[in-house]
Coordinates of N, CA and C in Angstrom, one line a residue:
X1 N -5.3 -2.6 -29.8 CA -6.7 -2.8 -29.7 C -7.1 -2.5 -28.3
X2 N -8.0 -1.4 -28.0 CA -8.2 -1.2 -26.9 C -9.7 -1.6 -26.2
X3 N -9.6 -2.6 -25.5 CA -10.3 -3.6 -25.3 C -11.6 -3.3 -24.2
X4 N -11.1 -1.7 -23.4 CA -11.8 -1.1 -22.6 C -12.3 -2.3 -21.5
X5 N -11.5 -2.7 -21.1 CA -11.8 -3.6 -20.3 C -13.2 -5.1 -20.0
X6 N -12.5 -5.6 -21.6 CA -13.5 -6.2 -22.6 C -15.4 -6.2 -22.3
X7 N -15.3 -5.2 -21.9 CA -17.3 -4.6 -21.8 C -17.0 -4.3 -23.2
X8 N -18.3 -5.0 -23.8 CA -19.0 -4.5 -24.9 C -20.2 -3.7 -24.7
X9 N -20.9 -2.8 -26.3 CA -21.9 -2.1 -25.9 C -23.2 -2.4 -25.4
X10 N -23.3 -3.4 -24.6 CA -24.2 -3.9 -23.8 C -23.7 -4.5 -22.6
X11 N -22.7 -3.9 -21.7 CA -22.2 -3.8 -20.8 C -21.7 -4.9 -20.0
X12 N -21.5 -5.8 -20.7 CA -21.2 -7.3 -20.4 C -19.5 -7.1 -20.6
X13 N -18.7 -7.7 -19.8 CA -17.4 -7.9 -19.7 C -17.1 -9.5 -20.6
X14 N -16.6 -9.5 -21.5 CA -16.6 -11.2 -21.8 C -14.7 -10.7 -22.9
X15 N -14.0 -11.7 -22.0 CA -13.2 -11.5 -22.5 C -12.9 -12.7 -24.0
X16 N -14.0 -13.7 -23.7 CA -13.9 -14.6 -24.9 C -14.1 -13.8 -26.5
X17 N -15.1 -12.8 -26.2 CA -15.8 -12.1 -27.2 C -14.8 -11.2 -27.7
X18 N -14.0 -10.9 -27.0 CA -12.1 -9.7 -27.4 C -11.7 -11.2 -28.5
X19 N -11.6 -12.2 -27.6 CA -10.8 -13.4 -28.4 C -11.6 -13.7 -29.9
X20 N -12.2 -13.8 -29.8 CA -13.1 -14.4 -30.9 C -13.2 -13.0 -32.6
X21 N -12.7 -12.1 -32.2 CA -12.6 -11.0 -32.5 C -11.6 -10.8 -33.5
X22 N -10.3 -11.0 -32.5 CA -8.7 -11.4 -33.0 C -8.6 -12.3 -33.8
X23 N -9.5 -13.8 -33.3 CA -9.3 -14.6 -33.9 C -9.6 -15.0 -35.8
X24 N -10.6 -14.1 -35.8 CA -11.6 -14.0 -36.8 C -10.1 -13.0 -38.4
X25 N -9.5 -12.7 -37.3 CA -8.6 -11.7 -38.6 C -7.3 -12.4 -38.3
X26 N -6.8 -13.5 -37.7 CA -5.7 -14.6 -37.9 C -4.5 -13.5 -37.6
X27 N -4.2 -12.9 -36.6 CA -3.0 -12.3 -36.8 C -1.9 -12.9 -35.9
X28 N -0.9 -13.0 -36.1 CA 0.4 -13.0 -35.5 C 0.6 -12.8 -34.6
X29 N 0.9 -11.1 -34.7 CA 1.2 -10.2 -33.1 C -0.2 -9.5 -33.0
X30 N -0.3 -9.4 -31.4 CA -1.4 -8.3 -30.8 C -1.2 -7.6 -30.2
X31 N -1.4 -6.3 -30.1 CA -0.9 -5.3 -29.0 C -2.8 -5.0 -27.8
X32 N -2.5 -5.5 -26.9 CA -4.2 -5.1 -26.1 C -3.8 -3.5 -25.5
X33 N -4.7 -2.6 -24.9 CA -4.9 -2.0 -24.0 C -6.2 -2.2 -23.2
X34 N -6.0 -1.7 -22.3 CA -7.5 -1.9 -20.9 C -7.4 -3.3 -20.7
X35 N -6.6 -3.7 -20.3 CA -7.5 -5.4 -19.5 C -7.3 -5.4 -18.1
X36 N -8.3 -6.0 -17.6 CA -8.4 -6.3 -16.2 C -8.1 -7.7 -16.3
X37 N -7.1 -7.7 -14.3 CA -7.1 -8.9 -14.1 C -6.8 -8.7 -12.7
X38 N -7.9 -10.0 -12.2 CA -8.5 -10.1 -10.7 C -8.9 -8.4 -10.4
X39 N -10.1 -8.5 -10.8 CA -10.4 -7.4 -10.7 C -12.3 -7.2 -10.7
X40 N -12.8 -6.9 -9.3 CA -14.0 -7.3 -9.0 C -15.0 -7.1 -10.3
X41 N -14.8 -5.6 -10.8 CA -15.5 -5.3 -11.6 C -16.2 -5.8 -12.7
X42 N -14.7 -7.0 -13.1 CA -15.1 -8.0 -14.5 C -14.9 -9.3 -14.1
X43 N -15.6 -10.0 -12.7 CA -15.6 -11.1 -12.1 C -14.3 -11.5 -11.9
X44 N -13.1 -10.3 -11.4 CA -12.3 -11.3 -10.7 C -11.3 -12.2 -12.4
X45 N -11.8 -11.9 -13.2 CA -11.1 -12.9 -14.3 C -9.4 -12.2 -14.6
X46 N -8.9 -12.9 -15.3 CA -7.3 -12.4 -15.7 C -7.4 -12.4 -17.3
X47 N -8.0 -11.4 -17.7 CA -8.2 -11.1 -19.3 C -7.1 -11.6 -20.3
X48 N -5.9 -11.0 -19.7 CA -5.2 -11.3 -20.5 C -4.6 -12.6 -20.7
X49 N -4.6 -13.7 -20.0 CA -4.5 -15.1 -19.8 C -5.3 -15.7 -20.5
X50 N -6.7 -15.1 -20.5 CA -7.8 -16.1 -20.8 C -7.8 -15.4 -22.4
X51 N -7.4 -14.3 -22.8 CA -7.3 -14.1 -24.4 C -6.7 -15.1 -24.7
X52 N -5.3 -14.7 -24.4 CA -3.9 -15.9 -24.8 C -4.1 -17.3 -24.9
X53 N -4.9 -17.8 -23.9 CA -5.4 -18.9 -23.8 C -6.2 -19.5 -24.8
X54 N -7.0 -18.6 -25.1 CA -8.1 -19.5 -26.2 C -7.3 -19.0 -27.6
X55 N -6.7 -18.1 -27.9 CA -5.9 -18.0 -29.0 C -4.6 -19.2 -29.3
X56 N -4.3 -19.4 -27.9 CA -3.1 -20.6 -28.4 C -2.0 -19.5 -28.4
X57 N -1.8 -18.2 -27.8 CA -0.4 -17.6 -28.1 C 0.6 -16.6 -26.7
X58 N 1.5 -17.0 -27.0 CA 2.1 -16.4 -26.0 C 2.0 -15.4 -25.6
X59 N 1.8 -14.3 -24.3 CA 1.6 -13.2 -24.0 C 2.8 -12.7 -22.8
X60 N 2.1 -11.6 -22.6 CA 2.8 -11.0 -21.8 C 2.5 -9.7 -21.6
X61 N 1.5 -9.5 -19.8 CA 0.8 -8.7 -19.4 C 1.7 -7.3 -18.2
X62 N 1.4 -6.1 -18.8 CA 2.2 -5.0 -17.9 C 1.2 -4.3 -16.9
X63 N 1.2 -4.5 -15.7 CA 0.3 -3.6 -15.0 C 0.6 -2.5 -14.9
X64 N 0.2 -1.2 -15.6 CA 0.0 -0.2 -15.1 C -1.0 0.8 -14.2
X65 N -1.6 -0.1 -13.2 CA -2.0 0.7 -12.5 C -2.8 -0.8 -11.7
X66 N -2.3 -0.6 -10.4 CA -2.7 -1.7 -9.4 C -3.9 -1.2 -8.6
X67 N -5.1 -2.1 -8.4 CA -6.3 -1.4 -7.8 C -7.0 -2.6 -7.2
X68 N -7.5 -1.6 -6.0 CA -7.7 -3.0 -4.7 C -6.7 -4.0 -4.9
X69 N -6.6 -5.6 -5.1 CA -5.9 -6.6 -5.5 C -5.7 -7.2 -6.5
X70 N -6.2 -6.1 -7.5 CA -6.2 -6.7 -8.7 C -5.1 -5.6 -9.8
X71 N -5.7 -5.8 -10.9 CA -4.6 -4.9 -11.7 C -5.0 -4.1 -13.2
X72 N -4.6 -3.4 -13.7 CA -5.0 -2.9 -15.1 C -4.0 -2.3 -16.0
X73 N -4.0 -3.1 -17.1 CA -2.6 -2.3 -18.1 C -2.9 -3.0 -19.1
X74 N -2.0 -3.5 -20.2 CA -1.2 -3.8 -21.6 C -0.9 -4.7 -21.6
X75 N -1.4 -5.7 -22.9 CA -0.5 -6.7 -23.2 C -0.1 -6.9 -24.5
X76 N 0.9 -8.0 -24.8 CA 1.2 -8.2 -26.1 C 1.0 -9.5 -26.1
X77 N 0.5 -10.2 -27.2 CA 0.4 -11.5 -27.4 C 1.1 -11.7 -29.1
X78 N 1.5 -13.7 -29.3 CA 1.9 -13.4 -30.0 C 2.2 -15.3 -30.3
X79 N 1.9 -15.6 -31.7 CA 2.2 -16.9 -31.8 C 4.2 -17.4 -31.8
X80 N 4.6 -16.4 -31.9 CA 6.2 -16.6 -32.0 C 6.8 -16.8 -30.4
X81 N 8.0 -17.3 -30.3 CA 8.4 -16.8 -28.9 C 8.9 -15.6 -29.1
X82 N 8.9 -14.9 -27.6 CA 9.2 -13.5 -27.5 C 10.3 -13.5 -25.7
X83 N 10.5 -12.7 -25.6 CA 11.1 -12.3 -24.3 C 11.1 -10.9 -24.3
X84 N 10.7 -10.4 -23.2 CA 10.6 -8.8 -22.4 C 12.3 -8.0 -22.5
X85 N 12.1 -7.3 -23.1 CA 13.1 -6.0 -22.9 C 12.8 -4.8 -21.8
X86 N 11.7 -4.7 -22.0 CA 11.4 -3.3 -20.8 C 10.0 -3.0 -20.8
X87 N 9.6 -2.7 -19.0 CA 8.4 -2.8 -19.1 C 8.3 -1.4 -17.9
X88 N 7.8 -0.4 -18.0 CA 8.3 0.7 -17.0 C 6.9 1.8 -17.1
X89 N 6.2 2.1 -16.1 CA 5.2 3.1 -16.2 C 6.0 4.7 -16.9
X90 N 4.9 5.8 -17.5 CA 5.0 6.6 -18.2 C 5.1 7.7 -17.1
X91 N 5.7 8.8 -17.1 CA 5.5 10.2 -16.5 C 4.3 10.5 -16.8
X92 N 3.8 11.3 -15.6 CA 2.6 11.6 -15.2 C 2.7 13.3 -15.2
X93 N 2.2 13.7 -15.7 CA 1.8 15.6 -15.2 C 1.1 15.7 -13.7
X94 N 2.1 16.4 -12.9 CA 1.4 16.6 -11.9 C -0.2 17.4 -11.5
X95 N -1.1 16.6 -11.1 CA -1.9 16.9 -10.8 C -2.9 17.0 -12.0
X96 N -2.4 15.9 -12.6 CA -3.7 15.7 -13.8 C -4.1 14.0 -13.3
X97 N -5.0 13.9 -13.8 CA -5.4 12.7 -13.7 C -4.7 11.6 -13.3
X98 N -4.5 11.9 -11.8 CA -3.7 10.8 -10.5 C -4.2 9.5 -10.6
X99 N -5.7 9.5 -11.3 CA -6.4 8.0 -10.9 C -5.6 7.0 -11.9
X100 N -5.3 7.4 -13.3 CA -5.3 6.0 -13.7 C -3.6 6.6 -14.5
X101 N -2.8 5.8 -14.2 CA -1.3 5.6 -14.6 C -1.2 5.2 -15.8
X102 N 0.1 5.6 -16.3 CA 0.5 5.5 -18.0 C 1.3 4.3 -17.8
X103 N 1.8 3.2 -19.0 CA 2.8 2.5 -18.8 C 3.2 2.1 -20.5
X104 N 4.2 1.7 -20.4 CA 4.9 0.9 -21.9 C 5.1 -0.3 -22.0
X105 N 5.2 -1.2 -22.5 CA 6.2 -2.8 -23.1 C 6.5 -3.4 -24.1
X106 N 7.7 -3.1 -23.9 CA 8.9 -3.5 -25.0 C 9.0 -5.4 -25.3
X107 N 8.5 -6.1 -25.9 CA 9.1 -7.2 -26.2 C 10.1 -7.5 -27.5
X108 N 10.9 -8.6 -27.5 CA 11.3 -8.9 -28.5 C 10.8 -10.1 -28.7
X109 N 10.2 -10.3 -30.2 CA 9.4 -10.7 -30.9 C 10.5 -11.7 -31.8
X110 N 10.5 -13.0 -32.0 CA 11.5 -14.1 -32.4 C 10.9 -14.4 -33.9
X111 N 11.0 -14.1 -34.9 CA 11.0 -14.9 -36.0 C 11.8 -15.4 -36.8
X112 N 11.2 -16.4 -37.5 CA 12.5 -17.3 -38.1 C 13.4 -16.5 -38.9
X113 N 12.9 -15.8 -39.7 CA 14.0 -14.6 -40.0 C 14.7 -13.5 -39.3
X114 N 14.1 -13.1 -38.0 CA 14.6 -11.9 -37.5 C 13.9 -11.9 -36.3
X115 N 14.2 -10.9 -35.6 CA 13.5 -10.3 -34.7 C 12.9 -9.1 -34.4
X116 N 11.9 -9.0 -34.3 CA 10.9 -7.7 -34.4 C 11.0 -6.9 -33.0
X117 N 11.4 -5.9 -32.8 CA 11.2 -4.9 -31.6 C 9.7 -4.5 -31.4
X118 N 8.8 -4.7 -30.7 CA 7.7 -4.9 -30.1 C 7.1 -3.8 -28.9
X119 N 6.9 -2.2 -29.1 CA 6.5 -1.6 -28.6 C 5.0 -1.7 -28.4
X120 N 4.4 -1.3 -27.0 CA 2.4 -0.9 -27.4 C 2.6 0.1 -25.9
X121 N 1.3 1.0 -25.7 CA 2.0 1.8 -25.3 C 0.1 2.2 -25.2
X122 N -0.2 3.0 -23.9 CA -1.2 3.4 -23.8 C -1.3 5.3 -23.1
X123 N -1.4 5.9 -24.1 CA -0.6 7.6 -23.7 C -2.0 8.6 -23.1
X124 N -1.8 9.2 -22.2 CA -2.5 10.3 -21.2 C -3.4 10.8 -22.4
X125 N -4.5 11.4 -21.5 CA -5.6 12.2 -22.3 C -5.1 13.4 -22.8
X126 N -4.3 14.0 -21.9 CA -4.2 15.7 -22.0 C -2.8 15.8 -22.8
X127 N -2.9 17.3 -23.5 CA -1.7 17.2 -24.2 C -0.6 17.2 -24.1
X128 N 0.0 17.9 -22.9 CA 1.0 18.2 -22.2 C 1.9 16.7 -21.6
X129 N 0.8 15.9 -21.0 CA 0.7 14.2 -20.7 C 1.7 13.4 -21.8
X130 N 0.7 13.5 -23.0 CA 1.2 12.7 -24.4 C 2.2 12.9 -24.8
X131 N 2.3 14.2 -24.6 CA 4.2 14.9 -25.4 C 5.2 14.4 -24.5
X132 N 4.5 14.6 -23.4 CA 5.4 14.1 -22.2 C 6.1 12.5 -22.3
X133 N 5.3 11.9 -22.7 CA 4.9 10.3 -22.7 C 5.9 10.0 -23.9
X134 N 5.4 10.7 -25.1 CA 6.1 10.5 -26.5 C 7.6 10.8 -26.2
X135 N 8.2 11.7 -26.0 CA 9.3 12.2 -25.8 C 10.0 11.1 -25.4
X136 N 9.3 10.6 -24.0 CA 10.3 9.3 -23.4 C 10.6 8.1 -24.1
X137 N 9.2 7.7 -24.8 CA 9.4 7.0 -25.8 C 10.3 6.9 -26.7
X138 N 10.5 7.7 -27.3 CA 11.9 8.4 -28.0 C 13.0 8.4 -28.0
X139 N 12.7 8.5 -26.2 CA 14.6 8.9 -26.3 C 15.2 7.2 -26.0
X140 N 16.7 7.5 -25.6 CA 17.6 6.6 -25.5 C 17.2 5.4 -24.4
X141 N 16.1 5.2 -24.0 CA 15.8 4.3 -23.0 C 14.7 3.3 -23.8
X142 N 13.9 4.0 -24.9 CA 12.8 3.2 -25.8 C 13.3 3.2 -26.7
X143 N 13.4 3.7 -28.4 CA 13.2 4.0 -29.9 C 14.5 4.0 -29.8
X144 N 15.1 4.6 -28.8 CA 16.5 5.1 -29.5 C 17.0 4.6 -28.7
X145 N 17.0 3.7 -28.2 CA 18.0 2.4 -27.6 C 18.9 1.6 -28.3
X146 N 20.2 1.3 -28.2 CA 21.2 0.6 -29.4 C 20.8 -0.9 -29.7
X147 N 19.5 -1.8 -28.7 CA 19.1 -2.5 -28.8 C 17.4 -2.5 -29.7
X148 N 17.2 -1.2 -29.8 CA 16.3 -1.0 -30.3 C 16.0 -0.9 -32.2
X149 N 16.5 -1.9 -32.9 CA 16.9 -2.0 -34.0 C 15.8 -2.3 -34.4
X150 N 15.7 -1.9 -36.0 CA 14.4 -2.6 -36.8 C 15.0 -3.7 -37.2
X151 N 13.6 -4.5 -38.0 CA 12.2 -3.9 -37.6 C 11.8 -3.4 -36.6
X152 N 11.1 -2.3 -35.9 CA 10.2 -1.5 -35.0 C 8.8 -1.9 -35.3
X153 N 8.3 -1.9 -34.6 CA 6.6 -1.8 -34.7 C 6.5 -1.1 -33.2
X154 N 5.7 0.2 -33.5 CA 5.1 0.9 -32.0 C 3.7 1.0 -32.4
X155 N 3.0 0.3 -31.2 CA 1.7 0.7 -31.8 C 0.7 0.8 -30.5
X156 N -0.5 1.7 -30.4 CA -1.3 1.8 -28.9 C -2.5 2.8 -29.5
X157 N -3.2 2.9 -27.8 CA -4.1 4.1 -27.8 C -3.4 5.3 -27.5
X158 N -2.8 6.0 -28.3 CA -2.4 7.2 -28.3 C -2.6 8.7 -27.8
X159 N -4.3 8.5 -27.8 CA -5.0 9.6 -27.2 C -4.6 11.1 -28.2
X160 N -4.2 10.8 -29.5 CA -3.8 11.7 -30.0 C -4.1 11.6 -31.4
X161 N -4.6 12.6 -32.1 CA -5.2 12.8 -33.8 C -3.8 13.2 -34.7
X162 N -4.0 12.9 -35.7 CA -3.0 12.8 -36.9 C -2.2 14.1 -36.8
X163 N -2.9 15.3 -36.3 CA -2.4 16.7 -36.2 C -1.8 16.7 -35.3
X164 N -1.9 16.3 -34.4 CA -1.5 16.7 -33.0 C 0.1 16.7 -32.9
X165 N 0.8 17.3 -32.2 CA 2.7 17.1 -31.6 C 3.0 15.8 -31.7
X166 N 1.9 15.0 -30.8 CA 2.0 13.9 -30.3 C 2.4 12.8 -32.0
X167 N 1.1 13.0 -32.5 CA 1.7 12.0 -34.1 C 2.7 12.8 -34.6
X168 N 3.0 14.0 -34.8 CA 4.1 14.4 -35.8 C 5.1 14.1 -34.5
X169 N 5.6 14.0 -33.5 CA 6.9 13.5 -32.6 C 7.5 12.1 -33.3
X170 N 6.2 11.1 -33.5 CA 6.2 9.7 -33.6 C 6.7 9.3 -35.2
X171 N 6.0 10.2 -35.9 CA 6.2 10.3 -37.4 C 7.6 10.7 -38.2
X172 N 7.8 11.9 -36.9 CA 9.6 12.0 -37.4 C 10.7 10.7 -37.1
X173 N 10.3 9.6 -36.6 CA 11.6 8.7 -36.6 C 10.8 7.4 -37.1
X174 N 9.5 7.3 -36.9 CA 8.7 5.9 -37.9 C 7.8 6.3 -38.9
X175 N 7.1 5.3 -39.5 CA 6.5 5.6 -40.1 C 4.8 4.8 -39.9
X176 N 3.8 6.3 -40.0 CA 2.2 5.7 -40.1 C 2.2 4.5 -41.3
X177 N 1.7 3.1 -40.6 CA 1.4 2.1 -41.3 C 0.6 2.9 -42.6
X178 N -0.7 3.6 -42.1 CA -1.9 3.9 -43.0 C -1.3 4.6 -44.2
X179 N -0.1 5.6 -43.8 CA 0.1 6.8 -44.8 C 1.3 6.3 -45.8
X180 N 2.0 4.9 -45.2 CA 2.5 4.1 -46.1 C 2.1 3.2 -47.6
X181 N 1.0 3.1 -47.0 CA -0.5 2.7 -48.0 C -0.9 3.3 -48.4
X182 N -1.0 4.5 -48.9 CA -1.4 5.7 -49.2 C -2.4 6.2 -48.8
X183 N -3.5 6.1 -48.1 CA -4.1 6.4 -46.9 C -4.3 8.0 -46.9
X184 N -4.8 9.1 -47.4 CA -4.5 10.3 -46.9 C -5.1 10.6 -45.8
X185 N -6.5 9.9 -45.6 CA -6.8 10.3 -44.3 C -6.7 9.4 -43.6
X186 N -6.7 9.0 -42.3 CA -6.4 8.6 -41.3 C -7.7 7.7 -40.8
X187 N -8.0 6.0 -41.3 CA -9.5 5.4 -40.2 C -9.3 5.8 -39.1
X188 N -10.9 6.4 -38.8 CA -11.2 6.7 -37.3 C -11.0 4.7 -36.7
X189 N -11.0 5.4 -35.5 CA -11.0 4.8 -34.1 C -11.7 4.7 -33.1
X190 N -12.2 5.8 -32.9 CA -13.2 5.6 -31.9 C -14.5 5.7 -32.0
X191 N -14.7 4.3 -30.7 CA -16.0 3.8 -30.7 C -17.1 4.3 -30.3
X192 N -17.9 4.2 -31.6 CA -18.8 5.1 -31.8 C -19.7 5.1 -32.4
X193 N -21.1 5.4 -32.5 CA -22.4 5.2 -33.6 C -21.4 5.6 -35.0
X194 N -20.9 6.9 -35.2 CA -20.4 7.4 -36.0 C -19.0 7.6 -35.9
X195 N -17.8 7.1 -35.7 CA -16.7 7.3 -35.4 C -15.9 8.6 -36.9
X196 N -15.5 8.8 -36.0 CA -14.3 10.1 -36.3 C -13.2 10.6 -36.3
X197 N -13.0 10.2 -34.9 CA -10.9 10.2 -34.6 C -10.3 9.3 -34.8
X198 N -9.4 9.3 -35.4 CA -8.2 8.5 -35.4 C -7.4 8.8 -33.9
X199 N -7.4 7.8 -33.1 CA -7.0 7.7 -31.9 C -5.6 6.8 -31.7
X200 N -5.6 5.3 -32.5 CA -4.8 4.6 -32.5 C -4.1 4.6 -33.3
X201 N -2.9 3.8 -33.4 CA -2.1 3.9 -34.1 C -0.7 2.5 -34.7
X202 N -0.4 2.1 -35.6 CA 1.0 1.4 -35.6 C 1.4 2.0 -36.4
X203 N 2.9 2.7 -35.9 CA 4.2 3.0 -36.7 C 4.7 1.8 -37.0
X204 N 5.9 2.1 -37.8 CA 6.6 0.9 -38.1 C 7.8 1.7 -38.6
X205 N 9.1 0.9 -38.5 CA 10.3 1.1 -39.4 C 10.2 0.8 -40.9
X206 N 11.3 0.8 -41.6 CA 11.0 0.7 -43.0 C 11.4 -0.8 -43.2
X207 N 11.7 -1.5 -42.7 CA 12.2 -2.8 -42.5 C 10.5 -3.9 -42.5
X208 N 9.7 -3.2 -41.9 CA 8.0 -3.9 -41.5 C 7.2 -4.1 -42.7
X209 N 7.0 -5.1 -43.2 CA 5.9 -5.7 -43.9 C 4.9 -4.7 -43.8
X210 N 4.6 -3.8 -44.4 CA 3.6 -2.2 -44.0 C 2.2 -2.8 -44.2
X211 N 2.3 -3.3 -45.4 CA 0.5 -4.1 -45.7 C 0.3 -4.8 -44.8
X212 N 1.0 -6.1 -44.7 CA 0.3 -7.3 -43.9 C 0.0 -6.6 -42.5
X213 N 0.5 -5.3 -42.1 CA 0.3 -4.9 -40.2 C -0.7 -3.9 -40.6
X214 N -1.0 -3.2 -41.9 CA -1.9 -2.7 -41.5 C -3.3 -3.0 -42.1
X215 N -3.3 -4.1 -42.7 CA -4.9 -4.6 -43.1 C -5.1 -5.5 -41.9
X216 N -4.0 -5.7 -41.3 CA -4.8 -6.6 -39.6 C -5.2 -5.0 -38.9
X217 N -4.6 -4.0 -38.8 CA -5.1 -3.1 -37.6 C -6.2 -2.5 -38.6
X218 N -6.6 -2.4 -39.8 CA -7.7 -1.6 -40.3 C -8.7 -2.5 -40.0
X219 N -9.0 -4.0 -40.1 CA -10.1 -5.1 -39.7 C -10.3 -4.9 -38.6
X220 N -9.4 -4.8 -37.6 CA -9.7 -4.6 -36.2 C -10.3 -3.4 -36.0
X221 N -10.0 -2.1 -36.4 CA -10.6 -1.2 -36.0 C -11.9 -1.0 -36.5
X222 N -12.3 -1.8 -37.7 CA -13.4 -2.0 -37.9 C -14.7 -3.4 -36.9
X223 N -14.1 -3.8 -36.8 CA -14.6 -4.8 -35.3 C -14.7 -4.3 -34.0
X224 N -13.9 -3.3 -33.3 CA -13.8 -2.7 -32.4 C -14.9 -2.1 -32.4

């Protein structure tokens, strides 16, 4: 859920209004992108605290990209306990958009049956960026880690449409929640009078509850 650094379309930052959002569709796990914290722009507040907070669930915020004294990245929230596996910014293409940094976070996610691998992940505009991004994801340090067992869930702002390298890279080793469901096209994403792109995304292993993860991310993307 990419929270754009909880401004809604009337320019107001209120991170209660992200909460109240989430709350409304009861889910489990959350994957955020865009939050600010201490960060003049949206009064100095710590978004991702104050989500977790009025939800009642444990989190765990990745700064990718530190500005003035404050910060901006990813979080995951989540009524289960969890602990961090890896939390590491993304390769950057030189001389593309220096201003705002890529990053990933890995949690492991504790349920009374098992334990869920906990990817979110927020990937470059340009295309060269996202393949770049995807690839690493991939290899032996993310997805294909010996600790990286399903269940999987990877899920983020992608910056990338159903066609693109970028989803068929992701699709060769998981699988689209939506197209599990039979889904042939793809809910748009982005926010919009009229939305169109499918931007975001949760993969999953074949081990993942495929309904229950994706009628929480189709409600949300319809609230978004």
């Amino acid at each position: 859920y990419n929270t754009h650094s909880c401004v809604g379309k009337d320019g107001k930052s209120m991170p209660l209004r992200i909460a109240e959002v989430i709350s409304n569709q009861k889910p489990d796990i959350v994957a955020l992108q865009e939050l600010d914290v201490s960060l003049r722009r949206t009064e100095f507040k710590d978004q991702a605290c104050t989500i977790a907070e009025e939800l009642q669930m444990f989190f765990h915020f990745y700064p990718c990209l530190h500005v003035e004294h404050g910060q901006f990245g990813n979080a995951i929230l989540s009524r289960f306990p969890m602990k961090l596996v890896l939390a590491e910014s993304l390769p950057v293409v030189p001389h593309l958009r220096r201003d705002e940094s890529r990053g990933a976070l890995w949690m492991e996610i504790r349920l009374n049956c098992c334990s869920v691998q906990m990817i979110t992940t927020h990937l470059g505009i340009t295309v060269r960026e996202s393949i770049s991004q995807a690839e690493i994801l991939l290899s032996s340090r993310w997805l294909a880690h010996p600790d990286c067992k399903p269940p999987i869930i990877l899920c983020g702002d992608l910056n990338a449409t159903p066609r693109s390298r970028t989803y068929r890279l992701f699709s060769g080793t998981l699988t689209d929640s939506q197209r599990t469901l039979g889904q042939r096209k793809s809910s748009p994403t982005w926010p919009s009078a009229l939305p169109f792109l499918c931007l975001d995304y949760i993969f999953v292993s074949p081990k993942v509850n495929v309904r229950s993860v994706s009628v929480i991310r189709n409600r949300l993307t319809r609230m978004a």
